[in-house]
CSV table of C-alpha atoms in Angstrom, one decimal:
chain,number,residue,atom,x,y,z
A,1,MET,CA,-26.4,-6.2,23.4
A,2,ASN,CA,-22.9,-6.7,23.3
A,3,LEU,CA,-21.5,-4.0,20.9
A,4,THR,CA,-17.9,-3.8,19.5
A,5,ARG,CA,-16.0,-0.3,19.5
A,6,ARG,CA,-16.5,-0.2,15.8
A,7,LYS,CA,-20.2,-0.7,15.7
A,8,MET,CA,-20.6,1.8,18.6
A,9,ILE,CA,-19.0,4.6,16.7
A,10,PHE,CA,-21.0,3.7,13.7
A,11,LEU,CA,-24.4,4.0,15.7
A,12,VAL,CA,-23.0,7.3,17.4
A,13,GLY,CA,-21.9,8.5,14.2
A,14,GLY,CA,-25.1,7.7,12.6
A,15,GLY,CA,-26.9,9.2,15.4
A,16,ALA,CA,-25.7,12.4,14.9
A,17,VAL,CA,-26.1,12.6,11.5
A,18,LEU,CA,-29.9,12.0,12.4
A,19,ALA,CA,-30.1,14.4,15.1
A,20,ALA,CA,-28.4,17.0,13.1
A,21,GLY,CA,-31.1,17.7,10.2
A,22,GLY,CA,-31.3,17.5,6.6
A,23,ALA,CA,-28.1,19.7,5.6
A,24,PHE,CA,-25.6,17.9,7.9
A,25,SER,CA,-27.1,14.4,7.0
A,26,TYR,CA,-26.5,15.6,3.2
A,27,ALA,CA,-22.9,16.8,4.1
A,28,ALA,CA,-22.2,13.5,5.8
A,29,THR,CA,-23.1,11.1,3.2
A,30,ARG,CA,-21.0,12.6,0.2
A,31,THR,CA,-18.1,11.0,-0.9
A,32,PRO,CA,-14.6,12.4,-2.2
A,33,GLN,CA,-15.3,13.8,-6.2
A,34,THR,CA,-12.1,13.7,-7.7
A,35,ALA,CA,-9.6,11.3,-5.5
A,36,TYR,CA,-10.7,8.3,-7.3
A,37,LEU,CA,-10.8,9.7,-11.0
A,38,PRO,CA,-7.3,7.8,-11.7
A,39,TRP,CA,-8.8,4.7,-11.9
A,40,GLU,CA,-11.3,5.6,-14.6
A,41,ARG,CA,-9.1,7.6,-16.7
A,42,ALA,CA,-6.0,4.9,-16.5
A,43,GLY,CA,-5.0,3.9,-20.2
A,44,ARG,CA,-7.2,7.0,-21.7
A,45,TYR,CA,-4.0,9.5,-22.9
A,46,GLU,CA,-2.6,9.8,-26.4
A,47,ASP,CA,1.1,9.6,-25.4
A,48,PRO,CA,2.1,6.0,-24.9
A,49,ARG,CA,4.2,6.9,-22.0
A,50,MET,CA,1.2,8.7,-20.2
A,51,ARG,CA,-0.9,5.5,-20.9
A,52,ALA,CA,1.6,3.4,-19.1
A,53,LEU,CA,2.1,6.0,-16.1
A,54,SER,CA,-1.7,6.2,-15.7
A,55,TRP,CA,-1.8,2.7,-15.2
A,56,ALA,CA,1.5,2.4,-12.8
A,57,LEU,CA,0.4,4.9,-10.5
A,58,LEU,CA,-2.4,2.5,-9.4
A,59,ALA,CA,0.1,0.5,-8.0
A,60,PRO,CA,0.6,-0.4,-3.9
A,61,ASN,CA,3.1,1.8,-2.2
A,62,PRO,CA,3.6,2.1,1.5
A,63,HIS,CA,1.1,4.5,3.6
A,64,ASN,CA,0.0,5.4,-0.1
A,65,ARG,CA,2.5,8.0,-0.4
A,66,GLN,CA,2.7,7.8,-4.5
A,67,PRO,CA,6.4,8.8,-4.1
A,68,TRP,CA,7.0,9.0,-8.0
A,69,LEU,CA,8.0,11.4,-10.1
A,70,ALA,CA,8.3,11.0,-14.1
A,71,ASP,CA,10.5,13.1,-16.2
A,72,LEU,CA,9.1,13.0,-19.8
A,73,SER,CA,11.7,15.7,-21.2
A,74,GLU,CA,13.3,13.0,-23.6
A,75,ASP,CA,11.4,11.8,-26.3
A,76,GLY,CA,10.0,8.0,-25.6
A,77,VAL,CA,11.6,7.8,-22.4
A,78,ILE,CA,10.1,8.0,-18.7
A,79,THR,CA,13.1,8.9,-16.2
A,80,LEU,CA,11.7,8.1,-12.9
A,81,HIS,CA,12.3,9.8,-9.5
A,82,VAL,CA,11.3,9.6,-6.0
A,83,ASP,CA,9.7,12.6,-4.8
A,84,ARG,CA,11.7,13.4,-1.2
A,85,ASP,CA,8.8,15.0,0.3
A,86,ARG,CA,7.0,11.8,0.4
A,87,LEU,CA,9.4,9.6,2.1
A,88,LEU,CA,8.6,7.9,5.6
A,89,PRO,CA,11.8,8.7,7.6
A,90,HIS,CA,10.4,7.2,11.2
A,91,THR,CA,8.9,3.9,9.9
A,92,ASP,CA,11.1,3.6,6.7
A,93,PRO,CA,14.5,5.3,7.9
A,94,PHE,CA,16.4,3.6,4.8
A,95,ASN,CA,13.6,4.1,2.3
A,96,ARG,CA,13.7,0.6,1.7
A,97,GLN,CA,9.9,0.2,1.6
A,98,ILE,CA,9.5,3.4,-0.3
A,99,THR,CA,11.9,1.7,-3.2
A,100,ILE,CA,9.7,-1.4,-3.0
A,101,GLY,CA,6.8,0.7,-3.7
A,102,LEU,CA,8.8,2.3,-6.9
A,103,GLY,CA,9.6,-1.7,-7.8
A,104,CYS,CA,5.5,-2.1,-8.0
A,105,PHE,CA,5.2,1.1,-9.8
A,106,MET,CA,7.8,0.1,-12.5
A,107,GLU,CA,6.3,-3.5,-12.7
A,108,LEU,CA,2.9,-2.1,-13.5
A,109,LEU,CA,4.5,0.5,-15.9
A,110,ARG,CA,6.3,-2.4,-17.6
A,111,MET,CA,2.9,-4.7,-17.8
A,112,ALA,CA,0.9,-1.5,-19.2
A,113,ALA,CA,3.2,-0.8,-21.7
A,114,ALA,CA,3.4,-4.2,-23.3
A,115,GLU,CA,-0.5,-4.4,-23.2
A,116,ASP,CA,-0.1,-1.4,-25.3
A,117,GLY,CA,2.5,-3.0,-27.8
A,118,TYR,CA,5.7,-1.5,-26.2
A,119,ARG,CA,8.8,-2.9,-24.8
A,120,SER,CA,10.2,-1.4,-22.0
A,121,ASP,CA,13.9,-1.2,-21.7
A,122,VAL,CA,14.9,-0.4,-18.0
A,123,THR,CA,18.1,1.3,-16.4
A,124,LEU,CA,18.2,1.4,-12.9
A,125,PHE,CA,20.1,4.3,-11.2
A,126,PRO,CA,21.7,5.6,-14.2
A,127,GLN,CA,23.6,8.0,-12.1
A,128,GLY,CA,24.2,5.8,-9.1
A,129,ILE,CA,22.6,5.4,-5.7
A,130,SER,CA,23.1,5.4,-1.7
A,131,ALA,CA,22.6,2.2,0.3
A,132,ALA,CA,21.9,4.8,3.1
A,133,ALA,CA,19.0,7.0,1.4
A,134,LEU,CA,17.4,7.6,-1.6
A,135,ASP,CA,18.4,11.4,-3.1
A,136,GLN,CA,17.7,13.6,-6.2
A,137,ARG,CA,19.6,11.1,-8.8
A,138,PRO,CA,16.7,9.4,-11.0
A,139,ILE,CA,15.6,6.0,-9.9
A,140,ALA,CA,15.5,4.3,-13.5
A,141,ARG,CA,15.7,5.4,-17.2
A,142,ILE,CA,12.9,3.8,-19.1
A,143,ALA,CA,12.8,3.5,-22.8
A,144,LEU,CA,9.4,2.6,-24.6
A,145,THR,CA,10.0,0.9,-27.9
A,146,SER,CA,7.0,-0.3,-30.3
A,147,ASP,CA,7.3,-4.0,-30.6
A,148,PRO,CA,4.0,-5.8,-31.9
A,149,ALA,CA,5.3,-9.0,-30.8
A,150,ILE,CA,5.9,-8.1,-26.7
A,151,ALA,CA,4.1,-10.6,-24.5
A,152,ARG,CA,1.1,-9.5,-22.8
A,153,ASP,CA,1.1,-10.4,-18.8
A,154,PRO,CA,-2.2,-12.2,-18.1
A,155,LEU,CA,-2.2,-10.7,-14.7
A,156,PHE,CA,-2.5,-7.2,-15.8
A,157,ALA,CA,-6.4,-7.7,-16.4
A,158,LEU,CA,-6.2,-7.8,-12.6
A,159,VAL,CA,-5.2,-4.7,-12.1
A,160,PRO,CA,-8.6,-3.0,-11.8
A,161,SER,CA,-9.7,-5.0,-9.5
A,162,ARG,CA,-6.5,-5.2,-6.7
A,163,ARG,CA,-7.1,-3.8,-3.6
A,164,SER,CA,-5.2,-3.7,0.0
A,165,ASN,CA,-8.0,-5.1,1.8
A,166,LYS,CA,-8.1,-3.4,5.1
A,167,GLU,CA,-10.9,-5.0,6.8
A,168,PRO,CA,-11.4,-7.8,8.9
A,169,PHE,CA,-11.1,-11.3,7.0
A,170,ASP,CA,-14.0,-14.1,7.1
A,171,VAL,CA,-12.3,-16.9,9.9
A,172,SER,CA,-15.1,-19.4,8.7
A,173,ARG,CA,-13.4,-19.9,5.4
A,174,SER,CA,-10.2,-21.7,5.3
A,175,LEU,CA,-7.5,-21.3,2.6
A,176,ALA,CA,-6.1,-24.3,0.4
A,177,PRO,CA,-2.4,-25.1,0.5
A,178,GLU,CA,-2.9,-24.7,-3.4
A,179,MET,CA,-3.7,-21.3,-3.4
A,180,LEU,CA,-0.3,-20.6,-2.0
A,181,THR,CA,1.4,-22.8,-5.0
A,182,GLN,CA,-0.3,-20.2,-7.6
A,183,MET,CA,1.0,-17.1,-5.7
A,184,ALA,CA,4.4,-18.5,-5.9
A,185,THR,CA,4.4,-18.9,-9.7
A,186,ALA,CA,3.7,-15.2,-10.0
A,187,ALA,CA,7.1,-14.2,-8.5
A,188,ARG,CA,9.6,-14.1,-10.9
A,189,ASN,CA,12.1,-11.6,-10.5
A,190,GLY,CA,14.6,-13.3,-7.8
A,191,THR,CA,12.9,-13.4,-4.8
A,192,ARG,CA,12.1,-16.2,-2.6
A,193,PHE,CA,8.0,-16.6,-2.2
A,194,GLY,CA,6.6,-18.3,1.2
A,195,GLY,CA,3.4,-18.4,2.7
A,196,THR,CA,1.3,-20.8,5.2
A,197,VAL,CA,-2.2,-21.5,5.7
A,198,ASP,CA,-1.7,-23.8,8.4
A,199,PRO,CA,-3.8,-22.8,11.8
A,200,ALA,CA,-1.2,-23.3,14.0
A,201,GLU,CA,1.4,-21.1,12.2
A,202,VAL,CA,-1.3,-18.6,11.4
A,203,ALA,CA,-2.0,-18.6,14.7
A,204,GLU,CA,1.9,-17.5,15.7
A,205,TRP,CA,1.9,-14.9,12.8
A,206,ARG,CA,-1.5,-13.5,14.2
A,207,ALA,CA,0.2,-12.7,17.4
A,208,LEU,CA,3.5,-11.4,16.1
A,209,THR,CA,2.0,-9.1,13.8
A,210,ARG,CA,-0.4,-8.0,16.1
A,211,GLU,CA,2.6,-7.2,18.4
A,212,ALA,CA,4.5,-5.3,15.4
A,213,LEU,CA,1.2,-3.3,15.2
A,214,ARG,CA,1.2,-2.3,18.8
A,215,ILE,CA,5.0,-1.1,18.9
A,216,GLU,CA,4.2,1.2,15.9
A,217,VAL,CA,1.2,2.7,17.5
A,218,GLU,CA,2.8,3.0,21.1
A,219,THR,CA,5.8,4.5,19.7
A,220,PRO,CA,5.0,8.3,19.4
A,221,HIS,CA,7.4,9.2,16.3
A,222,THR,CA,6.0,6.3,14.3
A,223,TYR,CA,2.5,6.8,15.2
A,224,GLN,CA,2.8,10.5,14.8
A,225,GLU,CA,4.0,9.9,11.1
A,226,SER,CA,0.7,8.0,10.6
A,227,VAL,CA,-1.6,10.5,11.9
A,228,ASP,CA,-0.1,13.2,10.4
A,229,LEU,CA,-1.1,11.5,7.2
A,230,PHE,CA,-4.9,10.8,8.3
A,231,ARG,CA,-7.3,12.5,5.5
A,232,ILE,CA,-10.4,12.5,7.4
A,233,GLY,CA,-13.5,13.3,5.2
A,234,ARG,CA,-14.2,14.0,1.8
A,235,ARG,CA,-12.6,17.3,1.8
A,236,GLU,CA,-9.4,16.2,3.1
A,237,VAL,CA,-9.4,13.2,0.8
A,238,ASP,CA,-9.8,15.2,-2.3
A,239,ALA,CA,-7.4,18.3,-1.4
A,240,ASN,CA,-4.7,15.3,-0.6
A,241,PRO,CA,-5.6,12.3,-2.2
A,242,ASP,CA,-2.7,10.0,-0.2
A,243,GLY,CA,-1.9,8.9,2.8
A,244,ILE,CA,-4.3,7.1,5.0
A,245,ASP,CA,-8.0,7.4,3.9
A,246,PHE,CA,-10.9,8.0,6.4
A,247,SER,CA,-13.9,9.0,4.4
A,248,GLY,CA,-17.4,7.7,3.9
A,249,PRO,CA,-20.3,8.4,5.9
A,250,MET,CA,-19.3,7.0,9.4
A,251,PHE,CA,-16.1,9.1,9.4
A,252,GLU,CA,-17.7,12.0,7.7
A,253,SER,CA,-20.3,12.5,10.6
A,254,MET,CA,-17.6,11.7,13.5
A,255,HIS,CA,-15.4,14.5,11.9
A,256,LEU,CA,-18.5,17.1,11.1
A,257,THR,CA,-19.5,16.5,14.9
A,258,GLY,CA,-15.8,17.0,16.1
A,259,MET,CA,-15.5,13.4,17.3
A,260,PHE,CA,-12.6,12.3,15.0
A,261,THR,CA,-9.9,14.7,14.6
A,262,ARG,CA,-5.9,14.4,14.3
A,263,GLU,CA,-5.8,15.4,17.8
A,264,ILE,CA,-8.3,12.9,18.8
A,265,ALA,CA,-6.7,10.1,17.4
A,266,ALA,CA,-3.3,10.9,18.4
A,267,ASP,CA,-4.5,10.8,22.0
A,268,PRO,CA,-4.4,7.2,23.6
A,269,THR,CA,-6.8,7.9,26.3
A,270,SER,CA,-9.5,8.8,23.8
A,271,PHE,CA,-12.4,6.6,22.4
A,272,ALA,CA,-11.4,7.0,18.8
A,273,PHE,CA,-7.8,5.7,19.7
A,274,LYS,CA,-9.0,2.6,21.5
A,275,ALA,CA,-11.4,2.0,18.5
A,276,GLY,CA,-8.9,2.3,15.9
A,277,MET,CA,-6.7,-0.1,17.8
A,278,ASP,CA,-9.8,-2.6,18.1
A,279,ALA,CA,-9.8,-2.0,14.3
A,280,VAL,CA,-6.2,-2.8,13.2
A,281,TYR,CA,-5.9,-5.8,15.8
A,282,ALA,CA,-9.2,-7.4,14.2
A,283,ASN,CA,-7.2,-7.1,10.9
A,284,ALA,CA,-4.2,-9.2,12.3
A,285,ASP,CA,-6.4,-11.2,14.3
A,286,THR,CA,-8.4,-12.7,11.0
A,287,ALA,CA,-5.6,-13.5,9.0
A,288,MET,CA,-6.3,-17.0,7.6
A,289,GLY,CA,-2.8,-17.2,5.9
A,290,HIS,CA,0.6,-15.3,5.5
A,291,VAL,CA,2.6,-15.0,2.8
A,292,TRP,CA,6.1,-13.1,2.4
A,293,LEU,CA,9.2,-12.5,0.2
A,294,ILE,CA,12.7,-13.1,1.0
A,295,THR,CA,15.9,-11.8,-1.0
A,296,ALA,CA,19.5,-13.3,-0.4
A,297,ASP,CA,20.7,-9.4,-0.4
A,298,ASN,CA,19.3,-6.0,0.5
A,299,SER,CA,20.7,-3.9,-2.5
A,300,ARG,CA,18.4,-1.1,-4.0
A,301,GLU,CA,18.4,-3.0,-7.5
A,302,THR,CA,17.0,-6.2,-5.3
A,303,GLN,CA,14.1,-3.9,-3.3
A,304,ILE,CA,13.4,-2.7,-6.9
A,305,ALA,CA,12.7,-6.4,-8.1
A,306,THR,CA,11.1,-7.3,-4.5
A,307,GLY,CA,8.4,-4.6,-5.5
A,308,ALA,CA,7.8,-6.0,-8.7
A,309,ASP,CA,7.3,-9.4,-7.5
A,310,TRP,CA,5.2,-8.2,-4.6
A,311,LEU,CA,2.8,-6.3,-7.1
A,312,ARG,CA,2.6,-9.9,-9.1
A,313,VAL,CA,2.0,-11.8,-5.9
A,314,ASN,CA,-0.8,-9.3,-4.6
A,315,LEU,CA,-2.4,-9.7,-8.5
A,316,ALA,CA,-2.2,-13.5,-8.0
A,317,ALA,CA,-3.9,-13.4,-5.2
A,318,THR,CA,-6.9,-10.8,-6.4
A,319,ALA,CA,-7.1,-13.7,-9.4
A,320,GLN,CA,-8.2,-16.1,-6.8
A,321,GLY,CA,-10.8,-13.8,-4.9
A,322,LEU,CA,-8.4,-13.7,-1.8
A,323,GLY,CA,-8.1,-10.5,0.3
A,324,PHE,CA,-4.5,-9.0,0.7
A,325,GLN,CA,-3.1,-6.7,3.0
A,326,PRO,CA,0.5,-6.0,3.8
A,327,LEU,CA,1.7,-6.0,7.5
A,328,SER,CA,5.2,-5.5,7.3
A,329,GLN,CA,5.4,-3.2,10.5
A,330,ALA,CA,7.6,-6.2,12.2
A,331,LEU,CA,9.9,-5.5,8.9
A,332,GLN,CA,10.4,-2.0,9.8
A,333,GLU,CA,13.8,-0.9,11.1
A,334,PHE,CA,13.7,1.5,13.6
A,335,PRO,CA,15.0,0.8,17.1
A,336,GLU,CA,11.8,0.0,19.1
A,337,MET,CA,10.6,-2.6,16.6
A,338,ALA,CA,14.0,-4.7,16.8
A,339,GLY,CA,12.2,-7.5,18.7
A,340,PRO,CA,9.7,-8.7,16.1
A,341,TYR,CA,12.1,-7.9,13.3
A,342,ASP,CA,14.7,-10.2,14.7
A,343,ARG,CA,12.0,-12.7,15.2
A,344,VAL,CA,10.7,-12.7,11.8
A,345,HIS,CA,14.2,-13.5,10.5
A,346,GLU,CA,15.1,-16.0,12.6
A,347,LEU,CA,11.7,-17.7,11.5
A,348,LEU,CA,12.1,-17.2,7.9
A,349,ALA,CA,15.6,-16.8,6.8
A,350,PRO,CA,17.7,-18.5,9.8
A,351,GLU,CA,20.6,-18.8,7.1
A,352,GLY,CA,20.6,-15.1,6.3
A,353,GLY,CA,18.8,-13.0,3.8
A,354,THR,CA,16.3,-10.3,4.5
A,355,VAL,CA,12.7,-10.7,4.8
A,356,GLN,CA,11.1,-7.8,2.4
A,357,MET,CA,7.3,-8.2,3.0
A,358,LEU,CA,4.9,-9.8,4.8
A,359,SER,CA,1.0,-9.8,4.0
A,360,ARG,CA,-2.1,-11.3,5.4
A,361,ILE,CA,-4.6,-13.2,3.3
A,362,GLY,CA,-8.0,-14.3,3.5
A,363,TYR,CA,-11.5,-13.7,2.1
A,364,GLY,CA,-13.0,-10.7,2.7
A,365,PRO,CA,-15.2,-8.0,1.9
A,366,VAL,CA,-15.3,-6.1,-1.5
A,367,VAL,CA,-13.4,-2.8,-0.5
A,368,GLY,CA,-13.3,0.4,-3.0
A,369,ASN,CA,-10.3,1.9,-4.8
A,370,SER,CA,-7.5,4.0,-2.7
A,371,PRO,CA,-7.3,7.6,-3.4
A,372,ARG,CA,-4.8,8.8,-5.9
A,373,TRP,CA,-3.1,12.1,-7.2
A,374,PRO,CA,-4.1,13.0,-10.9
A,375,LEU,CA,-1.2,11.7,-13.5
A,376,GLU,CA,-0.7,15.3,-14.3
A,377,SER,CA,0.7,16.3,-10.7
A,378,ARG,CA,3.2,13.3,-10.9
A,379,ILE,CA,4.7,14.8,-14.2
A,380,MET,CA,8.1,16.7,-14.2
A,381,ASN,CA,9.6,18.7,-17.1
A,382,ALA,CA,6.7,17.5,-19.7
């Protein structure tokens, strides 16, 4: 029987559970108890600002860092800050991806407020901003005003179902070009949407994204940034419901038996490292289409607008039953990634501009929610 490393890990982990007896088996099959509660509590707050924020914190964001802090000290106003302890200095040295994540957050907040009958009046960077790095100054001042006539956004209904699908896609199911058209209509904040489902082009993008993944992992300081954010097993996920989630029976049993730790994952000679590379390559290699967003400039305001459109494109893909996973390693701005970065821009923006986001799409399995910090932990000066 020919077994992949992914299957081998599953069998070894499962065998360890069976061999260890009832108490161990019980522990290995437990799931996080609190990390997913914010998905259930969304919209269940008395203050309309808290209701909107409880939805906004479900937005996609790089490495699931959830880098937002909300100051509610001014009546009827949300002053949004970035949590600078949650930046990604190695893979995102100019905080571009973090800023895009804040744009996703703000767009979801706007949609949630409108659903609740409130208009969001937004002032970006009211005290100015640096192009080099985010700092202690606010990202935005958002005033909520009751407006029964405010238009609801039909994409909001997809929010509970939105995922970043990190599993292989079904290579037997091709995608219709019309799907790209439907996603393109969702982008309305000044970005330029593009995509392909052409098999020859998809093959080229598979190879390029695979190479970018290899570079990120084989560059010690960028890979270690990810490893430091591994949350292995339910206790770690509940204690720190951000970063990269490794929970469920397989990872729980491997963790309990000492087969999977951050130290082992960081060792390129280990079985776990090689299996992990197989897993991330399987994702890149099973893409059935790719989509991207391009902007004419790369200002902070444009990065916020990119986040708004990226959320909308993700929701539009969800509406069509598509799996969606950002594969933006080739867009990262650390020196070792210069080759793929230049190639992406040569292909997509030969006349200039910035390719801000890149994702694979396809039909994938149903996956669960990502962990989230409780809303109360993201509030300052309440």
